[in-house]
Short mmCIF file of C-alpha atoms and ligand atoms in Angstrom, two decimals:
data_model
loop_
_atom_site.label_atom_id
_atom_site.label_comp_id
_atom_site.label_asym_id
_atom_site.label_seq_id
_atom_site.Cartn_x
_atom_site.Cartn_y
_atom_site.Cartn_z
CA UNK J 1 -6.12 15.09 45.48
CA UNK J 2 -3.85 16.92 43.03
CA UNK J 3 -4.27 17.50 39.33
CA UNK J 4 -3.83 14.25 37.48
CA UNK J 5 -2.66 15.91 34.32
CA UNK J 6 -0.93 19.17 33.52
CA UNK J 7 -0.72 20.50 29.96
CA UNK J 8 2.10 23.00 30.14
CA UNK J 9 3.38 25.86 28.03
CA UNK J 10 0.72 26.15 25.34
CA UNK J 11 -1.69 28.73 24.04
CA UNK J 12 -5.31 27.93 24.87
CA UNK J 13 -7.67 28.58 21.95
CA UNK J 14 -11.43 28.12 22.15
CA UNK J 15 -14.62 29.92 21.12
CA UNK J 16 -13.94 32.63 23.71
CA UNK J 17 -10.54 33.59 22.29
CA UNK J 18 -6.90 32.78 22.89
CA UNK J 19 -4.48 33.16 25.82
CA UNK J 20 -1.20 31.73 27.10
CA UNK J 21 -2.07 29.28 29.87
CA UNK J 22 -1.35 25.91 31.40
CA UNK J 23 -4.28 23.56 31.80
CA UNK J 24 -4.69 21.29 34.82
CA UNK J 25 -7.09 18.38 34.49
CA UNK J 26 -8.58 16.36 37.32
CA UNK J 27 -11.28 13.67 37.38
CA UNK J 28 -12.07 14.12 33.71
CA UNK J 29 -12.68 17.85 33.90
CA UNK J 30 -10.61 20.98 33.47
CA UNK J 31 -9.59 22.01 36.99
CA UNK J 32 -7.54 25.18 36.40
CA UNK J 33 -6.53 27.30 33.43
CA UNK J 34 -3.78 29.71 34.39
CA UNK J 35 -0.21 30.74 33.76
CA UNK J 36 2.69 29.14 35.60
CA UNK J 37 0.88 26.19 37.17
CA UNK J 38 3.01 23.77 39.16
CA UNK J 39 2.59 20.05 38.57
CA UNK J 40 1.41 18.44 41.80
CA UNK J 41 3.15 15.30 42.94
CA UNK J 42 2.25 12.29 40.82
CA UNK J 43 0.65 14.28 38.02
CA UNK J 44 1.65 13.52 34.46
CA UNK J 45 2.84 16.47 32.45
CA UNK J 46 2.22 16.96 28.74
CA UNK J 47 4.49 19.43 27.01
CA UNK J 48 2.58 21.96 24.90
CA UNK J 49 5.42 24.39 24.16
CA UNK J 50 4.78 26.04 20.79
CA UNK J 51 1.39 24.33 20.64
CA UNK J 52 -2.26 25.25 20.75
CA UNK J 53 -4.43 23.65 23.42
CA UNK J 54 -7.96 23.47 22.04
CA UNK J 55 -11.23 21.65 22.57
CA UNK J 56 -11.08 18.23 20.87
CA UNK J 57 -12.28 18.07 17.28
CA UNK J 58 -15.73 16.72 16.43
CA UNK J 59 -16.37 14.82 13.19
CA UNK J 60 -19.97 14.85 12.01
CA UNK J 61 -19.32 12.29 9.31
CA UNK J 62 -17.24 9.12 9.63
CA UNK J 63 -17.84 5.68 8.17
CA UNK J 64 -16.56 3.23 10.79
CA UNK J 65 -17.84 0.23 8.78
CA UNK J 66 -18.95 -1.85 11.76
CA UNK J 67 -21.06 -3.95 11.72
CA UNK J 68 -20.49 -5.70 8.42
CA UNK J 69 -17.29 -4.42 6.80
CA UNK J 70 -14.72 -5.10 9.49
CA UNK J 71 -12.05 -5.82 6.85
CA UNK J 72 -12.15 -2.10 5.98
CA UNK J 73 -12.46 -0.58 9.48
CA UNK J 74 -13.79 -1.30 12.94
CA UNK J 75 -15.17 1.09 15.50
CA UNK J 76 -11.94 0.64 17.42
CA UNK J 77 -9.49 1.25 14.52
CA UNK J 78 -11.62 4.15 13.30
CA UNK J 79 -11.69 5.67 16.78
CA UNK J 80 -7.92 5.33 17.04
CA UNK J 81 -7.50 7.11 13.69
CA UNK J 82 -9.87 9.79 14.97
CA UNK J 83 -7.89 10.30 18.20
CA UNK J 84 -4.65 10.60 16.21
CA UNK J 85 -6.39 13.23 14.08
CA UNK J 86 -7.28 15.25 17.19
CA UNK J 87 -10.92 14.19 17.33
CA UNK J 88 -12.53 13.48 20.68
CA UNK J 89 -15.95 12.72 19.15
CA UNK J 90 -17.07 11.16 15.88
CA UNK J 91 -20.51 10.50 14.50
CA UNK J 92 -20.61 7.05 12.90
CA UNK J 93 -22.68 6.90 9.73
CA UNK J 94 -25.46 4.30 9.48
CA UNK J 95 -24.65 2.74 6.08
CA UNK J 96 -23.35 -0.41 7.74
CA UNK J 97 -24.51 -3.99 7.22
CA UNK J 98 -27.02 -4.26 8.78
CA UNK J 99 -27.71 -0.53 8.63
CA UNK J 100 -28.16 1.46 11.83
CA UNK J 101 -31.92 1.81 11.51
CA UNK J 102 -33.16 0.46 14.85
CA UNK J 103 -32.45 0.78 18.54
CA UNK J 104 -30.78 -2.66 18.51
CA UNK J 105 -28.08 -1.69 16.03
CA UNK J 106 -27.61 1.75 17.65
CA UNK J 107 -26.94 -0.04 20.94
CA UNK J 108 -24.53 -2.47 19.28
CA UNK J 109 -22.38 0.33 17.79
CA UNK J 110 -22.48 2.39 21.02
CA UNK J 111 -21.31 -0.69 22.91
CA UNK J 112 -18.47 -1.25 20.44
CA UNK J 113 -17.39 2.35 21.03
CA UNK J 114 -17.64 2.27 24.81
CA UNK J 115 -13.94 1.53 25.37
CA UNK J 116 -12.67 3.30 22.24
CA UNK J 117 -10.13 6.17 22.41
CA UNK J 118 -12.75 8.56 21.02
CA UNK J 119 -16.35 9.32 21.97
CA UNK J 120 -18.26 7.35 19.32
CA UNK J 121 -21.73 8.70 18.58
CA UNK J 122 -24.15 7.25 16.10
CA UNK J 123 -26.29 8.66 13.31
CA UNK J 124 -29.45 6.69 12.67
CA UNK J 125 -31.04 6.04 9.29
CA UNK J 126 -34.00 8.18 8.23
CA UNK J 127 -35.66 5.28 6.39
CA UNK J 128 -35.81 1.56 7.05
CA UNK J 129 -32.81 -0.18 5.49
CA UNK J 130 -31.85 3.25 4.02
CA UNK J 131 -34.09 2.21 1.15
CA UNK J 132 -36.02 5.46 1.03
CA UNK J 133 -39.44 3.82 1.26
CA UNK J 134 -40.59 3.92 4.88
CA UNK J 135 -39.51 5.94 7.90
CA UNK J 136 -37.20 4.18 10.37
CA UNK J 137 -38.19 4.16 14.05
CA UNK J 138 -36.43 7.44 14.76
CA UNK J 139 -38.11 7.85 18.16
CA UNK J 140 -36.59 4.69 19.65
CA UNK J 141 -33.15 5.68 18.33
CA UNK J 142 -33.52 9.26 19.63
CA UNK J 143 -34.32 7.76 23.04
CA UNK J 144 -30.80 6.26 23.01
CA UNK J 145 -29.28 9.68 22.39
CA UNK J 146 -29.17 9.71 18.58
CA UNK J 147 -29.27 13.35 17.49
CA UNK J 148 -28.51 13.09 13.73
CA UNK J 149 -30.39 11.02 11.18
CA UNK J 150 -29.30 10.36 7.62
CA UNK J 151 -29.51 7.82 4.83
CA UNK J 152 -25.97 8.92 3.84
CA UNK J 153 -24.67 7.14 0.80
CA UNK J 154 -28.05 7.99 -0.65
CA UNK J 155 -30.37 10.96 -0.45
CA UNK J 156 -34.04 10.64 0.46
CA UNK J 157 -35.51 10.84 -3.05
CA UNK J 158 -39.19 11.08 -2.19
CA UNK J 159 -40.05 14.70 -1.30
CA UNK J 160 -43.23 13.71 0.50
CA UNK J 161 -41.38 11.23 2.69
CA UNK J 162 -38.65 13.80 3.37
CA UNK J 163 -41.31 16.29 4.43
CA UNK J 164 -42.77 13.78 6.87
CA UNK J 165 -39.31 12.91 8.17
CA UNK J 166 -38.62 16.59 8.81
CA UNK J 167 -41.87 17.00 10.74
CA UNK J 168 -41.06 13.90 12.78
CA UNK J 169 -37.50 15.12 13.41
CA UNK J 170 -38.77 18.50 14.51
CA UNK J 171 -41.10 16.90 17.04
CA UNK J 172 -38.25 14.74 18.37
CA UNK J 173 -35.79 17.65 18.53
CA UNK J 174 -33.29 15.89 16.23
CA UNK J 175 -31.64 16.96 12.97
CA UNK J 176 -31.90 15.34 9.55
CA UNK J 177 -28.65 15.28 7.58
CA UNK J 178 -29.03 14.92 3.84
CA UNK J 179 -26.68 13.34 1.33
CA UNK J 180 -27.81 15.52 -1.56
CA UNK J 181 -27.92 13.46 -4.72
CA UNK J 182 -30.73 13.02 -7.21
CA UNK J 183 -30.49 9.33 -8.12
CA UNK J 184 -31.96 9.69 -11.60
CA UNK J 185 -29.66 12.51 -12.58
CA UNK J 186 -26.57 10.87 -11.09
CA UNK J 187 -27.28 7.39 -12.47
CA UNK J 188 -24.35 5.74 -14.21
CA UNK J 189 -21.87 8.51 -13.34
CA UNK J 190 -18.49 7.90 -11.73
CA UNK J 191 -16.95 11.38 -11.61
CA UNK J 192 -17.92 15.04 -11.99
CA UNK J 193 -19.48 15.74 -15.40
CA UNK J 194 -17.35 18.32 -17.13
CA UNK J 195 -14.23 18.83 -19.18
CA UNK J 196 -12.30 16.01 -17.50
CA UNK J 197 -15.07 13.41 -17.73
CA UNK J 198 -15.34 14.12 -21.48
CA UNK J 199 -11.58 13.89 -21.97
CA UNK J 200 -11.28 10.67 -19.96
CA UNK J 201 -14.40 9.04 -21.35
CA UNK J 202 -15.79 8.36 -17.89
CA UNK J 203 -19.56 8.93 -17.47
CA UNK J 204 -20.16 12.06 -15.38
CA UNK J 205 -22.48 13.16 -12.57
CA UNK J 206 -23.69 16.72 -13.17
CA UNK J 207 -23.31 19.25 -10.36
CA UNK J 208 -27.09 19.67 -10.52
CA UNK J 209 -27.58 16.16 -9.10
CA UNK J 210 -26.43 17.71 -5.83
CA UNK J 211 -27.75 21.25 -6.07
CA UNK J 212 -31.28 20.18 -7.07
CA UNK J 213 -31.70 18.28 -3.83
CA UNK J 214 -30.22 21.16 -1.84
CA UNK J 215 -32.83 23.44 -3.46
CA UNK J 216 -35.64 20.99 -2.68
CA UNK J 217 -34.59 20.54 0.94
CA UNK J 218 -34.20 24.30 1.51
CA UNK J 219 -37.82 24.54 0.35
CA UNK J 220 -38.85 21.67 2.66
CA UNK J 221 -37.01 23.23 5.61
CA UNK J 222 -38.96 26.43 5.00
CA UNK J 223 -42.23 24.52 4.66
CA UNK J 224 -41.80 22.49 7.85
CA UNK J 225 -39.76 24.88 9.98
CA UNK J 226 -37.38 21.97 10.65
CA UNK J 227 -33.59 22.07 10.39
CA UNK J 228 -31.72 20.31 7.60
CA UNK J 229 -27.99 19.67 7.75
CA UNK J 230 -26.35 19.30 4.34
CA UNK J 231 -23.59 16.71 4.23
CA UNK J 232 -20.41 17.16 2.16
CA UNK J 233 -21.41 20.17 0.04
CA UNK J 234 -19.26 20.26 -3.08
CA UNK J 235 -20.64 22.62 -5.70
CA UNK J 236 -20.75 26.39 -6.15
CA UNK J 237 -24.49 26.18 -6.78
CA UNK J 238 -25.13 24.36 -3.48
CA UNK J 239 -23.02 26.83 -1.52
CA UNK J 240 -24.89 29.78 -3.04
CA UNK J 241 -28.26 28.23 -2.15
CA UNK J 242 -27.24 27.60 1.45
CA UNK J 243 -25.95 31.16 1.72
CA UNK J 244 -29.28 32.52 0.45
CA UNK J 245 -31.27 30.18 2.71
CA UNK J 246 -29.36 31.33 5.78
CA UNK J 247 -29.85 34.97 4.81
CA UNK J 248 -33.59 34.25 4.63
CA UNK J 249 -33.54 32.75 8.12
CA UNK J 250 -34.25 29.17 7.01
CA UNK J 251 -32.96 26.44 9.35
CA UNK J 252 -30.05 24.96 7.43
CA UNK J 253 -26.50 24.02 8.34
CA UNK J 254 -23.79 22.56 6.14
CA UNK J 255 -20.46 20.79 6.15
CA UNK J 256 -17.69 20.30 3.58
CA UNK J 257 -15.07 17.56 3.38
CA UNK J 258 -11.33 18.30 3.06
CA UNK J 259 -11.07 16.60 -0.36
CA UNK J 260 -13.61 19.08 -1.72
CA UNK J 261 -11.32 22.00 -0.96
CA UNK J 262 -7.98 20.34 -1.69
CA UNK J 263 -8.38 18.17 -4.82
CA UNK J 264 -9.90 18.78 -8.26
CA UNK J 265 -11.43 16.41 -10.81
CA UNK J 266 -8.23 16.61 -12.80
CA UNK J 267 -6.80 14.04 -10.33
CA UNK J 268 -9.06 11.42 -11.92
CA UNK J 269 -6.86 11.61 -15.05
CA UNK J 270 -4.67 9.01 -13.31
CA UNK J 271 -7.66 6.61 -13.40
CA UNK J 272 -6.63 5.78 -9.82
CA UNK J 273 -9.77 4.77 -7.87
CA UNK J 274 -8.29 6.42 -4.76
CA UNK J 275 -9.67 9.64 -6.30
CA UNK J 276 -13.19 8.23 -6.67
CA UNK J 277 -15.52 9.74 -4.11
CA UNK J 278 -19.18 10.69 -3.80
CA UNK J 279 -19.94 13.58 -4.26
CA UNK J 280 -17.12 13.54 -6.83
CA UNK J 281 -14.08 15.79 -6.94
CA UNK J 282 -15.04 19.02 -8.67
CA UNK J 283 -13.37 21.65 -10.90
CA UNK J 284 -11.42 24.61 -9.44
CA UNK J 285 -14.40 27.00 -9.46
CA UNK J 286 -16.32 24.71 -7.09
CA UNK J 287 -13.28 24.32 -4.83
CA UNK J 288 -13.06 28.12 -4.61
CA UNK J 289 -16.77 28.33 -3.78
CA UNK J 290 -16.41 25.75 -1.00
CA UNK J 291 -13.43 27.68 0.41
CA UNK J 292 -15.40 30.93 0.28
CA UNK J 293 -18.30 29.19 2.03
CA UNK J 294 -15.97 28.00 4.80
CA UNK J 295 -14.46 31.47 5.12
CA UNK J 296 -17.75 33.38 5.43
CA UNK J 297 -19.58 30.86 7.64
CA UNK J 298 -22.03 29.63 4.99
CA UNK J 299 -20.51 26.21 5.60
CA UNK J 300 -20.59 25.60 9.34
CA UNK J 301 -18.21 22.68 9.66
CA UNK J 302 -15.47 20.60 8.13
CA UNK J 303 -16.42 16.90 8.28
CA UNK J 304 -14.14 14.13 7.09
CA UNK J 305 -16.47 11.73 5.26
CA UNK J 306 -13.81 9.20 6.31
CA UNK J 307 -14.65 6.22 4.08
CA UNK J 308 -12.23 3.31 4.41
CA UNK J 309 -12.22 0.55 1.81
CA UNK J 310 -10.28 -2.71 1.76
CA UNK J 311 -7.47 -2.76 -0.77
CA UNK J 312 -9.05 -5.37 -3.06
CA UNK J 313 -12.18 -3.23 -3.35
CA UNK J 314 -10.28 -0.07 -4.26
CA UNK J 315 -8.01 -1.91 -6.71
CA UNK J 316 -10.82 -2.50 -9.18
CA UNK J 317 -11.17 -0.47 -12.40
CA UNK J 318 -12.35 3.11 -11.77
CA UNK J 319 -15.95 2.49 -12.80
CA UNK J 320 -16.27 -0.54 -10.53
CA UNK J 321 -14.43 0.69 -7.43
CA UNK J 322 -16.53 1.95 -4.51
CA UNK J 323 -16.38 5.70 -3.77
CA UNK J 324 -14.66 7.04 -0.65
CA UNK J 325 -11.35 8.06 0.89
CA UNK J 326 -9.77 8.17 4.33
CA UNK J 327 -10.03 11.45 6.21
CA UNK J 328 -9.69 11.32 9.98
CA UNK J 329 -5.91 11.54 10.28
CA UNK J 330 -5.40 14.27 7.69
CA UNK J 331 -8.40 16.61 8.07
CA UNK J 332 -6.93 19.14 10.50
CA UNK J 333 -3.58 19.38 8.74
CA UNK J 334 -5.27 19.77 5.33
CA UNK J 335 -7.40 22.60 6.69
CA UNK J 336 -4.39 24.30 8.26
CA UNK J 337 -2.28 23.81 5.13
CA UNK J 338 -4.80 24.59 2.40
CA UNK J 339 -7.29 27.08 3.84
CA UNK J 340 -6.01 30.59 4.24
CA UNK J 341 -7.92 31.02 7.47
CA UNK J 342 -6.82 31.99 10.98
CA UNK J 343 -6.20 28.99 13.25
CA UNK J 344 -9.16 30.02 15.46
CA UNK J 345 -11.49 29.78 12.49
CA UNK J 346 -10.18 26.37 11.45
CA UNK J 347 -10.77 25.12 15.00
CA UNK J 348 -14.30 26.57 14.97
CA UNK J 349 -15.01 24.61 11.78
CA UNK J 350 -13.62 21.41 13.26
CA UNK J 351 -14.62 21.65 16.90
CA UNK J 352 -17.23 23.90 18.47
CA UNK J 353 -19.46 24.41 15.45
CA UNK J 354 -19.84 20.71 14.60
CA UNK J 355 -20.24 19.98 18.34
CA UNK J 356 -23.29 22.23 18.31
CA UNK J 357 -24.76 20.55 15.20
CA UNK J 358 -24.24 17.11 16.75
CA UNK J 359 -25.90 18.21 20.00
CA UNK J 360 -22.65 17.69 21.93
CA UNK J 361 -22.20 21.20 23.35
CA UNK J 362 -21.22 20.92 27.01
CA UNK J 363 -19.32 17.69 26.41
CA UNK J 364 -17.26 18.54 23.34
CA UNK J 365 -16.19 21.73 21.63
CA UNK J 366 -15.09 23.53 24.78
CA UNK J 367 -14.67 26.05 26.21
CA UNK J 368 -11.35 25.18 27.85
CA UNK J 369 -12.44 26.52 31.23
CA UNK J 370 -12.68 25.40 34.82
CA UNK J 371 -15.33 22.73 35.21
CA UNK J 372 -15.70 21.83 31.54
CA UNK J 373 -15.17 18.31 30.17
CA UNK J 374 -11.50 17.59 29.51
CA UNK J 375 -11.90 16.60 25.86
CA UNK J 376 -8.92 18.38 24.36
CA UNK J 377 -6.38 18.32 21.60
CA UNK J 378 -2.90 19.80 21.57
CA UNK J 379 -1.77 20.84 18.11
CA UNK J 380 1.59 22.03 16.85
CA UNK J 381 0.49 24.35 14.05
CA UNK J 382 4.00 24.72 12.63
CA UNK J 383 5.09 21.07 12.55
CA UNK J 384 5.30 19.51 9.10
CA UNK J 385 4.85 15.87 8.23
CA UNK J 386 4.43 13.63 5.21
CA UNK J 387 1.38 11.38 4.82
CA UNK J 388 2.53 7.77 4.79
CA UNK J 389 -0.44 5.43 4.22
CA UNK J 390 1.25 2.46 5.90
CA UNK J 391 1.63 4.48 9.10
CA UNK J 392 -2.04 5.41 9.42
CA UNK J 393 -4.06 3.78 12.20
CA UNK J 394 -7.01 3.10 9.93
CA UNK J 395 -7.37 -0.49 8.80
CA UNK J 396 -7.53 0.76 5.20
CA UNK J 397 -4.99 2.63 3.09
CA UNK J 398 -7.12 4.59 0.63
CA UNK J 399 -5.79 8.08 1.24
CA UNK J 400 -5.39 10.34 -1.80
CA UNK J 401 -2.72 12.31 0.06
CA UNK J 402 0.08 9.73 0.11
CA UNK J 403 3.43 11.51 -0.01
CA UNK J 404 1.88 14.94 0.55
CA UNK J 405 3.67 17.27 2.96
CA UNK J 406 1.27 18.92 5.40
CA UNK J 407 1.64 21.59 8.05
CA UNK J 408 0.03 21.17 11.46
CA UNK J 409 0.30 18.08 13.59
CA UNK J 410 -1.69 16.67 16.48
CA UNK J 411 0.65 16.20 19.41
CA UNK J 412 -1.67 15.03 22.19
CA UNK J 413 -5.35 14.14 22.45
CA UNK J 414 -7.11 13.97 25.81
CA UNK J 415 -10.42 12.13 26.17
CA UNK J 416 -12.35 12.69 29.41
CA UNK J 417 -9.11 13.68 31.11
CA UNK J 418 -7.15 10.70 29.85
CA UNK J 419 -4.31 11.12 27.33
CA UNK J 420 -5.22 8.82 24.43
CA UNK J 421 -2.55 10.24 22.12
CA UNK J 422 0.81 11.40 23.50
CA UNK J 423 3.51 12.85 21.23
CA UNK J 424 1.64 11.62 18.17
CA UNK J 425 1.39 8.03 19.42
CA UNK J 426 -1.87 6.28 20.29
CA UNK J 427 -1.84 5.09 23.88
CA UNK J 428 -4.35 2.29 23.32
ZN1 ZN Z 1 -22.60 10.94 1.60
#
């Protein structure tokens, strides 16, 4: 049997380095990586001239809205958006309706993702109903392969409960991911508290609402010896604390979302709810701190926090609109366009490092080598394109980047050896 797929003419980039090579794929795995490979009879050939052939991207943080908010997104439309963005795996957040806080709902979402053009993984809730009162049955969810637990959308407020959750997580070999926000301090706020919130007369959320919980959870990680993953870090204070915690050998990892290194709170001056997000957009000094954290490895991963909302929900006045913006189809290009980092480092932030945090090493994140899973993306790093909301695969349209010209485009995405995106078009 010959190679079923040949990716020809590209530069292979993975955690081991970069080299010019063709990639032959057979039976869902990488069969050969070498120069000048011939396409066997019957094989399909994907052109990768001028492109980078890399392990598929892994998103630690996507809201796929199913079950319960299918008018905003479904597992299938979200997975299609992910594939178009170069992702071969996404972790679906549990703030659905009902929330993913039991084995039954985990199974339901995994089943919905079974035929999707992206490997859909699930994060389970830390507490029942994400209400912060009682631990969810993490053991039964872990038994179904759940490796990340979070109440995302809310932080676990009770330090004693968080301590117990960390001990439980440690025993199960899973990771708790915290949405760092002190409810009391953030209450009533709709944007970052600072110069722009004063000017606009919109109640603000102080940066400390985030950094206080980061500080507490660094302390709890030290106390319990467990690992905490910090979701969507957005302030200079948080980044500094994670940097210090890592230097002290405490088990923490962190992610940042593209909007927290590409947009500032000044955007809210339009009063357009498309710029409402939680954590909120921050001032330039925080953006610089997030970029520095991505550059020096303090922040391990870029995660999208893809948060689709139906148009009628986002068309409310700023203070009533729900927070969140789309992210899956623009994340890679934003990172390539806005971060002054080598391509290899951007791919590390979007592929192999998040794959490790999600417990997906061996299936996603490479390397692109003989015998490894053929979950790949082919990216043209020089291609430019303009974000057109109506052309996105997501069921929602709430992107803050409409009309923005970006550099770097996903050409092909291959999931388990099957091309799910070819020449920028979804195949299913
Ligand atoms: Zn969150």
